[in-house]
PDB file of C-alpha atoms in Angstrom:
ATOM      1  CA  MET W  13      39.419  88.094 160.447  1.00 58.00           C
ATOM      2  CA  ASN W  14      40.604  83.807 160.458  1.00 60.00           C
ATOM      3  CA  LEU W  15      43.206  83.524 157.719  1.00 62.00           C
ATOM      4  CA  SER W  16      44.316  80.233 158.136  1.00 73.00           C
ATOM      5  CA  ALA W  17      43.645  77.715 156.156  1.00 78.00           C
ATOM      6  CA  THR W  18      44.619  73.351 156.330  1.00 79.00           C
ATOM      7  CA  GLY W  19      47.586  73.744 153.379  1.00 86.00           C
ATOM      8  CA  TYR W  20      50.007  76.566 152.269  1.00 89.00           C
ATOM      9  CA  TRP W  21      52.431  76.386 148.287  1.00 93.00           C
ATOM     10  CA  THR W  22      55.276  78.412 148.427  1.00 95.00           C
ATOM     11  CA  ASP W  23      53.474  79.844 145.490  1.00 95.00           C
ATOM     12  CA  GLY W  24      51.322  81.210 147.489  1.00 91.00           C
ATOM     13  CA  ALA W  25      47.534  79.027 147.076  1.00 92.00           C
ATOM     14  CA  LYS W  26      46.179  77.626 150.220  1.00 90.00           C
ATOM     15  CA  GLU W  27      43.147  75.094 150.626  1.00 87.00           C
ATOM     16  CA  ASN W  28      40.187  75.751 152.173  1.00 80.00           C
ATOM     17  CA  SER W  29      41.222  79.349 153.190  1.00 73.00           C
ATOM     18  CA  LEU W  30      38.680  81.149 155.211  1.00 72.00           C
ATOM     19  CA  TRP W  31      39.250  84.090 153.562  1.00 74.00           C
ATOM     20  CA  SER W  32      39.037  84.615 148.983  1.00 76.00           C
ATOM     21  CA  THR W  33      43.179  84.335 147.806  1.00 81.00           C
ATOM     22  CA  SER W  34      42.339  86.711 144.964  1.00 86.00           C
ATOM     23  CA  GLY W  35      43.867  89.851 146.128  1.00 87.00           C
ATOM     24  CA  GLY W  36      40.718  91.781 144.880  1.00 87.00           C
ATOM     25  CA  LEU W  37      40.465  90.923 141.739  1.00 90.00           C
ATOM     26  CA  ARG W  38      36.864  91.168 141.038  1.00 90.00           C
ATOM     27  CA  MET W  39      34.798  91.279 137.229  1.00 88.00           C
ATOM     28  CA  CYS W  40      32.524  94.143 136.220  1.00 85.00           C
ATOM     29  CA  ARG W  41      28.885  93.321 134.734  1.00 80.00           C
ATOM     30  CA  CYS W  42      30.186  94.990 131.802  1.00 82.00           C
ATOM     31  CA  GLY W  43      32.722  92.673 131.267  1.00 82.00           C
ATOM     32  CA  THR W  44      36.237  94.082 132.210  1.00 88.00           C
ATOM     33  CA  SER W  45      38.163  93.327 135.158  1.00 91.00           C
ATOM     34  CA  PHE W  46      38.964  95.337 138.084  1.00 87.00           C
ATOM     35  CA  LEU W  47      40.157  95.852 141.826  1.00 88.00           C
ATOM     36  CA  LEU W  48      38.283  96.160 144.840  1.00 84.00           C
ATOM     37  CA  MET W  49      41.273  98.455 146.769  1.00 85.00           C
ATOM     38  CA  ASP W  50      40.728 101.361 142.397  1.00 84.00           C
ATOM     39  CA  ALA W  51      37.151 101.714 143.100  1.00 82.00           C
ATOM     40  CA  ILE W  52      35.828 104.376 144.650  1.00 79.00           C
ATOM     41  CA  LYS W  53      32.585 104.538 147.681  1.00 78.00           C
ATOM     42  CA  LEU W  54      29.875 106.219 146.921  1.00 76.00           C
ATOM     43  CA  ASP W  55      27.721 107.269 149.966  1.00 76.00           C
ATOM     44  CA  ILE W  56      24.738 104.953 148.662  1.00 79.00           C
ATOM     45  CA  GLU W  57      23.747 101.969 150.339  1.00 78.00           C
ATOM     46  CA  ALA W  58      23.043  98.601 147.194  1.00 73.00           C
ATOM     47  CA  GLY W  59      20.322  97.383 146.861  1.00 74.00           C
ATOM     48  CA  PRO W  60      19.063  94.235 147.180  1.00 76.00           C
ATOM     49  CA  GLU W  61      19.094  93.590 143.565  1.00 73.00           C
ATOM     50  CA  ILE W  62      22.767  94.818 143.177  1.00 75.00           C
ATOM     51  CA  PRO W  63      24.898  92.069 142.768  1.00 75.00           C
ATOM     52  CA  GLU W  64      27.905  92.223 144.618  1.00 79.00           C
ATOM     53  CA  ALA W  65      30.684  91.203 141.574  1.00 81.00           C
ATOM     54  CA  GLU W  66      32.017  88.057 141.688  1.00 85.00           C
ATOM     55  CA  ASP W  67      35.877  87.038 141.457  1.00 87.00           C
ATOM     56  CA  VAL W  68      37.394  86.371 138.400  1.00 91.00           C
ATOM     57  CA  LYS W  69      37.615  82.860 137.005  1.00 92.00           C
ATOM     58  CA  PRO W  70      39.867  81.477 135.643  1.00 93.00           C
ATOM     59  CA  THR W  71      39.290  80.935 132.365  1.00 93.00           C
ATOM     60  CA  ASP W  72      38.479  84.212 132.834  1.00 93.00           C
ATOM     61  CA  LEU W  73      42.324  85.918 133.752  1.00 95.00           C
ATOM     62  CA  PRO W  74      44.075  85.145 129.903  1.00 95.00           C
ATOM     63  CA  GLU W  75      40.809  88.171 128.983  1.00 94.00           C
ATOM     64  CA  ALA W  76      41.829  90.168 131.889  1.00 94.00           C
ATOM     65  CA  ILE W  77      45.443  90.316 131.497  1.00 96.00           C
ATOM     66  CA  ALA W  78      45.162  91.252 128.626  1.00 94.00           C
ATOM     67  CA  ASN W  79      43.046  94.397 128.673  1.00 93.00           C
ATOM     68  CA  ALA W  80      43.948  95.183 132.044  1.00 93.00           C
ATOM     69  CA  SER W  81      43.395  98.841 132.652  1.00 91.00           C
ATOM     70  CA  SER W  82      47.118  98.725 134.910  1.00 93.00           C
ATOM     71  CA  PRO W  83      50.630  96.978 136.091  1.00 94.00           C
ATOM     72  CA  ARG W  84      48.774  96.417 139.081  1.00 94.00           C
ATOM     73  CA  LEU W  85      46.387  95.339 137.732  1.00 95.00           C
ATOM     74  CA  GLU W  86      47.425  92.690 135.094  1.00 96.00           C
ATOM     75  CA  VAL W  87      49.503  91.856 138.234  1.00 96.00           C
ATOM     76  CA  MET W  88      47.111  90.781 140.263  1.00 95.00           C
ATOM     77  CA  ALA W  89      46.073  88.978 137.025  1.00 96.00           C
ATOM     78  CA  ARG W  90      49.244  87.628 135.893  1.00 97.00           C
ATOM     79  CA  ARG W  91      49.223  85.889 139.957  1.00 97.00           C
ATOM     80  CA  ASN W  92      46.478  84.129 140.189  1.00 96.00           C
ATOM     81  CA  TYR W  93      46.959  82.716 136.949  1.00 97.00           C
ATOM     82  CA  TRP W  94      50.747  81.395 137.922  1.00 98.00           C
ATOM     83  CA  ARG W  95      48.614  79.813 139.512  1.00 96.00           C
ATOM     84  CA  TYR W  96      45.937  78.533 138.243  1.00 96.00           C
ATOM     85  CA  LEU W  97      48.130  77.394 135.882  1.00 97.00           C
ATOM     86  CA  ASN W  98      50.044  74.734 138.647  1.00 97.00           C
ATOM     87  CA  ASP W  99      46.846  73.773 139.957  1.00 95.00           C
ATOM     88  CA  SER W 100      46.745  70.870 136.947  1.00 95.00           C
ATOM     89  CA  TYR W 101      50.855  70.051 139.106  1.00 96.00           C
ATOM     90  CA  ARG W 102      49.151  69.813 142.459  1.00 95.00           C
ATOM     91  CA  GLN W 103      46.314  67.134 141.482  1.00 94.00           C
ATOM     92  CA  GLN W 104      49.441  64.510 141.178  1.00 94.00           C
ATOM     93  CA  TYR W 105      51.080  66.103 144.227  1.00 93.00           C
ATOM     94  CA  ARG W 106      47.734  65.497 145.738  1.00 92.00           C
ATOM     95  CA  ALA W 107      47.764  61.731 144.379  1.00 92.00           C
ATOM     96  CA  HIS W 108      51.845  60.942 144.857  1.00 91.00           C
ATOM     97  CA  ARG W 109      52.374  61.967 148.282  1.00 88.00           C
ATOM     98  CA  ALA W 110      49.323  59.662 149.096  1.00 86.00           C
ATOM     99  CA  ALA W 111      50.494  57.256 147.353  1.00 86.00           C
ATOM    100  CA  GLU W 112      53.994  57.417 149.451  1.00 80.00           C
ATOM    101  CA  ASP W 113      51.923  57.565 151.803  1.00 74.00           C
ATOM    102  CA  ALA W 114      50.526  54.847 153.121  1.00 76.00           C
ATOM    103  CA  MET W 115      53.824  53.025 151.898  1.00 73.00           C
ATOM    104  CA  ALA W 116      55.476  54.666 154.318  1.00 66.00           C
ATOM    105  CA  LYS W 117      52.334  53.625 157.197  1.00 66.00           C
ATOM    106  CA  ALA W 118      52.061  49.869 155.329  1.00 66.00           C
ATOM    107  CA  TRP W 119      56.520  49.691 155.761  1.00 60.00           C
ATOM    108  CA  TRP W 120      55.992  51.192 159.328  1.00 61.00           C
ATOM    109  CA  ARG W 121      53.211  48.326 160.516  1.00 63.00           C
ATOM    110  CA  ARG W 122      55.524  45.774 158.794  1.00 63.00           C
ATOM    111  CA  VAL W 123      58.452  47.108 160.858  1.00 59.00           C
ATOM    112  CA  CYS W 124      56.589  46.631 163.925  1.00 59.00           C
ATOM    113  CA  LYS W 125      54.192  43.969 163.423  1.00 59.00           C
ATOM    114  CA  THR W 126      55.842  42.370 166.642  1.00 56.00           C
ATOM    115  CA  SER W 127      56.682  43.038 170.476  1.00 52.00           C
ATOM    116  CA  LEU W 128      60.962  42.551 169.419  1.00 52.00           C
ATOM    117  CA  ALA W 129      60.196  44.508 166.266  1.00 58.00           C
ATOM    118  CA  THR W 130      59.100  47.272 168.395  1.00 59.00           C
ATOM    119  CA  LEU W 131      61.549  46.814 171.300  1.00 58.00           C
ATOM    120  CA  GLN W 132      64.918  47.102 168.491  1.00 61.00           C
ATOM    121  CA  HIS W 133      63.421  50.643 166.453  1.00 60.00           C
ATOM    122  CA  VAL W 134      62.823  52.272 170.489  1.00 59.00           C
ATOM    123  CA  SER W 135      66.039  50.687 172.019  1.00 59.00           C
ATOM    124  CA  ARG W 136      67.563  52.452 168.233  1.00 64.00           C
ATOM    125  CA  LYS W 137      65.983  55.424 168.380  1.00 62.00           C
ATOM    126  CA  LEU W 138      66.919  55.852 172.244  1.00 64.00           C
ATOM    127  CA  LEU W 139      70.869  55.240 171.387  1.00 61.00           C
ATOM    128  CA  GLY W 140      70.644  57.896 168.297  1.00 63.00           C
ATOM    129  CA  ILE W 141      71.056  54.846 165.905  1.00 57.00           C
ATOM    130  CA  LYS W 142      70.350  55.882 162.830  1.00 56.00           C
ATOM    131  CA  PRO W 143      67.495  53.366 160.766  1.00 54.00           C
ATOM    132  CA  LYS W 144      68.676  51.844 158.066  1.00 49.00           C
ATOM    133  CA  SER W 145      68.993  52.522 154.548  1.00 46.00           C
ATOM    134  CA  ASP W 146      65.610  51.209 154.238  1.00 46.00           C
ATOM    135  CA  ALA W 147      64.152  52.826 156.133  1.00 46.00           C
ATOM    136  CA  GLN W 148      65.597  56.106 154.809  1.00 45.00           C
ATOM    137  CA  ALA W 149      64.415  54.652 152.141  1.00 45.00           C
ATOM    138  CA  ARG W 150      61.116  54.321 152.682  1.00 50.00           C
ATOM    139  CA  CYS W 151      61.108  57.852 154.779  1.00 57.00           C
ATOM    140  CA  THR W 152      62.218  59.872 151.831  1.00 75.00           C
ATOM    141  CA  PHE W 153      60.423  63.091 151.510  1.00 81.00           C
ATOM    142  CA  THR W 154      59.087  63.168 147.301  1.00 89.00           C
ATOM    143  CA  VAL W 155      57.140  64.889 145.328  1.00 91.00           C
ATOM    144  CA  PRO W 156      56.612  64.250 141.386  1.00 93.00           C
ATOM    145  CA  THR W 157      58.784  65.869 138.711  1.00 94.00           C
ATOM    146  CA  TYR W 158      57.283  70.010 137.881  1.00 95.00           C
ATOM    147  CA  HIS W 159      56.878  70.725 133.364  1.00 95.00           C
ATOM    148  CA  PRO W 160      55.723  74.098 133.676  1.00 96.00           C
ATOM    149  CA  THR W 161      54.713  74.738 129.535  1.00 97.00           C
ATOM    150  CA  ALA W 162      55.555  78.005 128.309  1.00 97.00           C
ATOM    151  CA  GLU W 163      53.186  79.339 129.168  1.00 97.00           C
ATOM    152  CA  GLN W 164      53.630  78.942 133.220  1.00 97.00           C
ATOM    153  CA  LEU W 165      57.941  80.388 131.642  1.00 98.00           C
ATOM    154  CA  TYR W 166      56.716  83.222 129.962  1.00 98.00           C
ATOM    155  CA  ASN W 167      53.066  84.238 132.810  1.00 98.00           C
ATOM    156  CA  MET W 168      56.168  84.129 135.459  1.00 98.00           C
ATOM    157  CA  THR W 169      58.420  86.021 132.748  1.00 98.00           C
ATOM    158  CA  GLN W 170      55.944  88.537 132.611  1.00 98.00           C
ATOM    159  CA  LEU W 171      54.958  88.334 136.173  1.00 97.00           C
ATOM    160  CA  LEU W 172      58.325  89.120 137.935  1.00 97.00           C
ATOM    161  CA  SER W 173      59.324  92.219 135.033  1.00 97.00           C
ATOM    162  CA  LEU W 174      56.723  93.494 136.616  1.00 97.00           C
ATOM    163  CA  ILE W 175      56.579  92.535 140.158  1.00 96.00           C
ATOM    164  CA  LEU W 176      60.310  94.118 139.844  1.00 96.00           C
ATOM    165  CA  ASP W 177      59.145  97.672 137.889  1.00 95.00           C
ATOM    166  CA  GLU W 178      57.111  97.635 140.881  1.00 93.00           C
ATOM    167  CA  ALA W 179      53.707  98.097 139.504  1.00 92.00           C
ATOM    168  CA  GLU W 180      52.223  97.272 142.834  1.00 90.00           C
ATOM    169  CA  LYS W 181      53.574 100.731 143.893  1.00 88.00           C
ATOM    170  CA  PRO W 182      52.826 102.039 146.806  1.00 88.00           C
ATOM    171  CA  LEU W 183      52.786  98.258 148.382  1.00 88.00           C
ATOM    172  CA  ASN W 184      55.819  96.896 149.169  1.00 90.00           C
ATOM    173  CA  ILE W 185      57.692  94.323 146.096  1.00 93.00           C
ATOM    174  CA  ASP W 186      57.370  91.185 148.268  1.00 93.00           C
ATOM    175  CA  TRP W 187      60.571  89.091 147.659  1.00 94.00           C
ATOM    176  CA  LEU W 188      59.337  85.445 148.993  1.00 94.00           C
ATOM    177  CA  GLU W 189      57.710  85.927 146.362  1.00 95.00           C
ATOM    178  CA  VAL W 190      60.574  86.366 144.015  1.00 96.00           C
ATOM    179  CA  ALA W 191      62.104  83.957 145.157  1.00 96.00           C
ATOM    180  CA  GLU W 192      59.912  81.676 144.922  1.00 97.00           C
ATOM    181  CA  LEU W 193      58.790  83.242 141.307  1.00 98.00           C
ATOM    182  CA  TYR W 194      63.053  82.598 140.236  1.00 98.00           C
ATOM    183  CA  ARG W 195      62.811  79.303 141.324  1.00 97.00           C
ATOM    184  CA  GLU W 196      59.910  77.472 139.451  1.00 97.00           C
ATOM    185  CA  GLN W 197      62.119  78.286 137.027  1.00 97.00           C
ATOM    186  CA  GLY W 198      64.810  76.369 137.879  1.00 96.00           C
ATOM    187  CA  ALA W 199      67.105  79.752 138.486  1.00 97.00           C
ATOM    188  CA  PHE W 200      68.393  79.442 141.348  1.00 97.00           C
ATOM    189  CA  PHE W 201      71.079  82.080 142.133  1.00 97.00           C
ATOM    190  CA  GLN W 202      68.451  84.602 141.322  1.00 97.00           C
ATOM    191  CA  ALA W 203      66.074  83.235 143.703  1.00 97.00           C
ATOM    192  CA  GLU W 204      68.739  82.521 146.412  1.00 97.00           C
ATOM    193  CA  ASP W 205      69.100  86.800 145.729  1.00 96.00           C
ATOM    194  CA  ALA W 206      65.777  87.673 146.396  1.00 96.00           C
ATOM    195  CA  LEU W 207      65.957  85.147 149.889  1.00 94.00           C
ATOM    196  CA  SER W 208      68.383  87.344 151.473  1.00 93.00           C
ATOM    197  CA  ARG W 209      65.768  89.990 150.880  1.00 92.00           C
ATOM    198  CA  SER W 210      63.603  89.227 152.501  1.00 88.00           C
ATOM    199  CA  ILE W 211      62.221  89.874 155.823  1.00 79.00           C
ATOM    200  CA  GLU W 212      61.546  86.773 157.522  1.00 66.00           C
ATOM    201  CA  ASP W 213      57.206  86.111 157.269  1.00 64.00           C
ATOM    202  CA  ARG W 214      55.136  86.277 159.903  1.00 56.00           C
ATOM    203  CA  GLN W 215      54.865  82.598 161.060  1.00 56.00           C
ATOM    204  CA  GLY W 216      59.102  82.171 159.834  1.00 75.00           C
ATOM    205  CA  VAL W 217      57.519  79.336 157.672  1.00 88.00           C
ATOM    206  CA  THR W 218      57.434  79.769 153.993  1.00 90.00           C
ATOM    207  CA  ARG W 219      60.680  81.958 154.371  1.00 91.00           C
ATOM    208  CA  GLY W 220      62.165  78.082 155.368  1.00 91.00           C
ATOM    209  CA  VAL W 221      60.580  76.181 153.412  1.00 93.00           C
ATOM    210  CA  ILE W 222      61.909  78.020 150.277  1.00 94.00           C
ATOM    211  CA  GLN W 223      64.741  78.300 151.555  1.00 94.00           C
ATOM    212  CA  ARG W 224      65.408  74.352 152.257  1.00 94.00           C
ATOM    213  CA  LEU W 225      63.736  73.540 148.120  1.00 96.00           C
ATOM    214  CA  LEU W 226      67.094  76.093 147.138  1.00 96.00           C
ATOM    215  CA  ILE W 227      69.968  74.059 149.068  1.00 96.00           C
ATOM    216  CA  ASN W 228      67.881  70.519 147.740  1.00 95.00           C
ATOM    217  CA  ARG W 229      67.647  72.254 143.975  1.00 96.00           C
ATOM    218  CA  SER W 230      64.289  71.767 143.465  1.00 95.00           C
ATOM    219  CA  HIS W 231      62.205  73.755 141.611  1.00 96.00           C
ATOM    220  CA  GLU W 232      58.454  71.923 142.275  1.00 96.00           C
ATOM    221  CA  PRO W 233      55.989  74.362 144.558  1.00 96.00           C
ATOM    222  CA  VAL W 234      55.698  73.232 147.159  1.00 95.00           C
ATOM    223  CA  ARG W 235      52.149  72.134 149.914  1.00 91.00           C
ATOM    224  CA  TYR W 236      52.702  73.032 154.054  1.00 91.00           C
ATOM    225  CA  ARG W 237      51.894  74.139 157.093  1.00 84.00           C
ATOM    226  CA  ILE W 238      51.871  76.470 159.008  1.00 80.00           C
TER     227      ILE W 238
END
């Protein structure tokens, strides 16, 4: 299975992912939601007249949460809702980063406009001389301010409570996710404690990103690459 994507977010969302991130949350034709892992497998081949169960639509997630038949299902519904509610911030983030990148490229073109400027720049790099403050300001990575709504904060709080109560047993607690939930709420000390309990993720990237954000006391969701 190819699980790659073109972009990853600290809240677990992915861009152009080749694999569904819904966690197996599906909508039955009867109007109730369920998890694929809880479905019973029958030794009967389904005919073409029986459609596959679809992902729960983002707008139907509040209903799925309210009518969840198990804590494990509620966790998945709230997790998907957490990411969905962050989507509006993702739009601001992309626009902000596109503008910042355009400014950085324009500045770089001005710096390299003459061969002398280029030579000076290369010489500074070879000699290990740091760029001037203007260059540093142009190259600083910034993101728009994150303002979670009361609904977002409540959902994150409830999701955290369910996860810490081990609602997903027999699955182990994902302490990276716990750290991110605390961080997005601005609870940095709790986030640092949760991060200290996490085992290094496979690529060793996500943990490092969250750790750097905690050092900077940043609570915004951030996009990165693996």
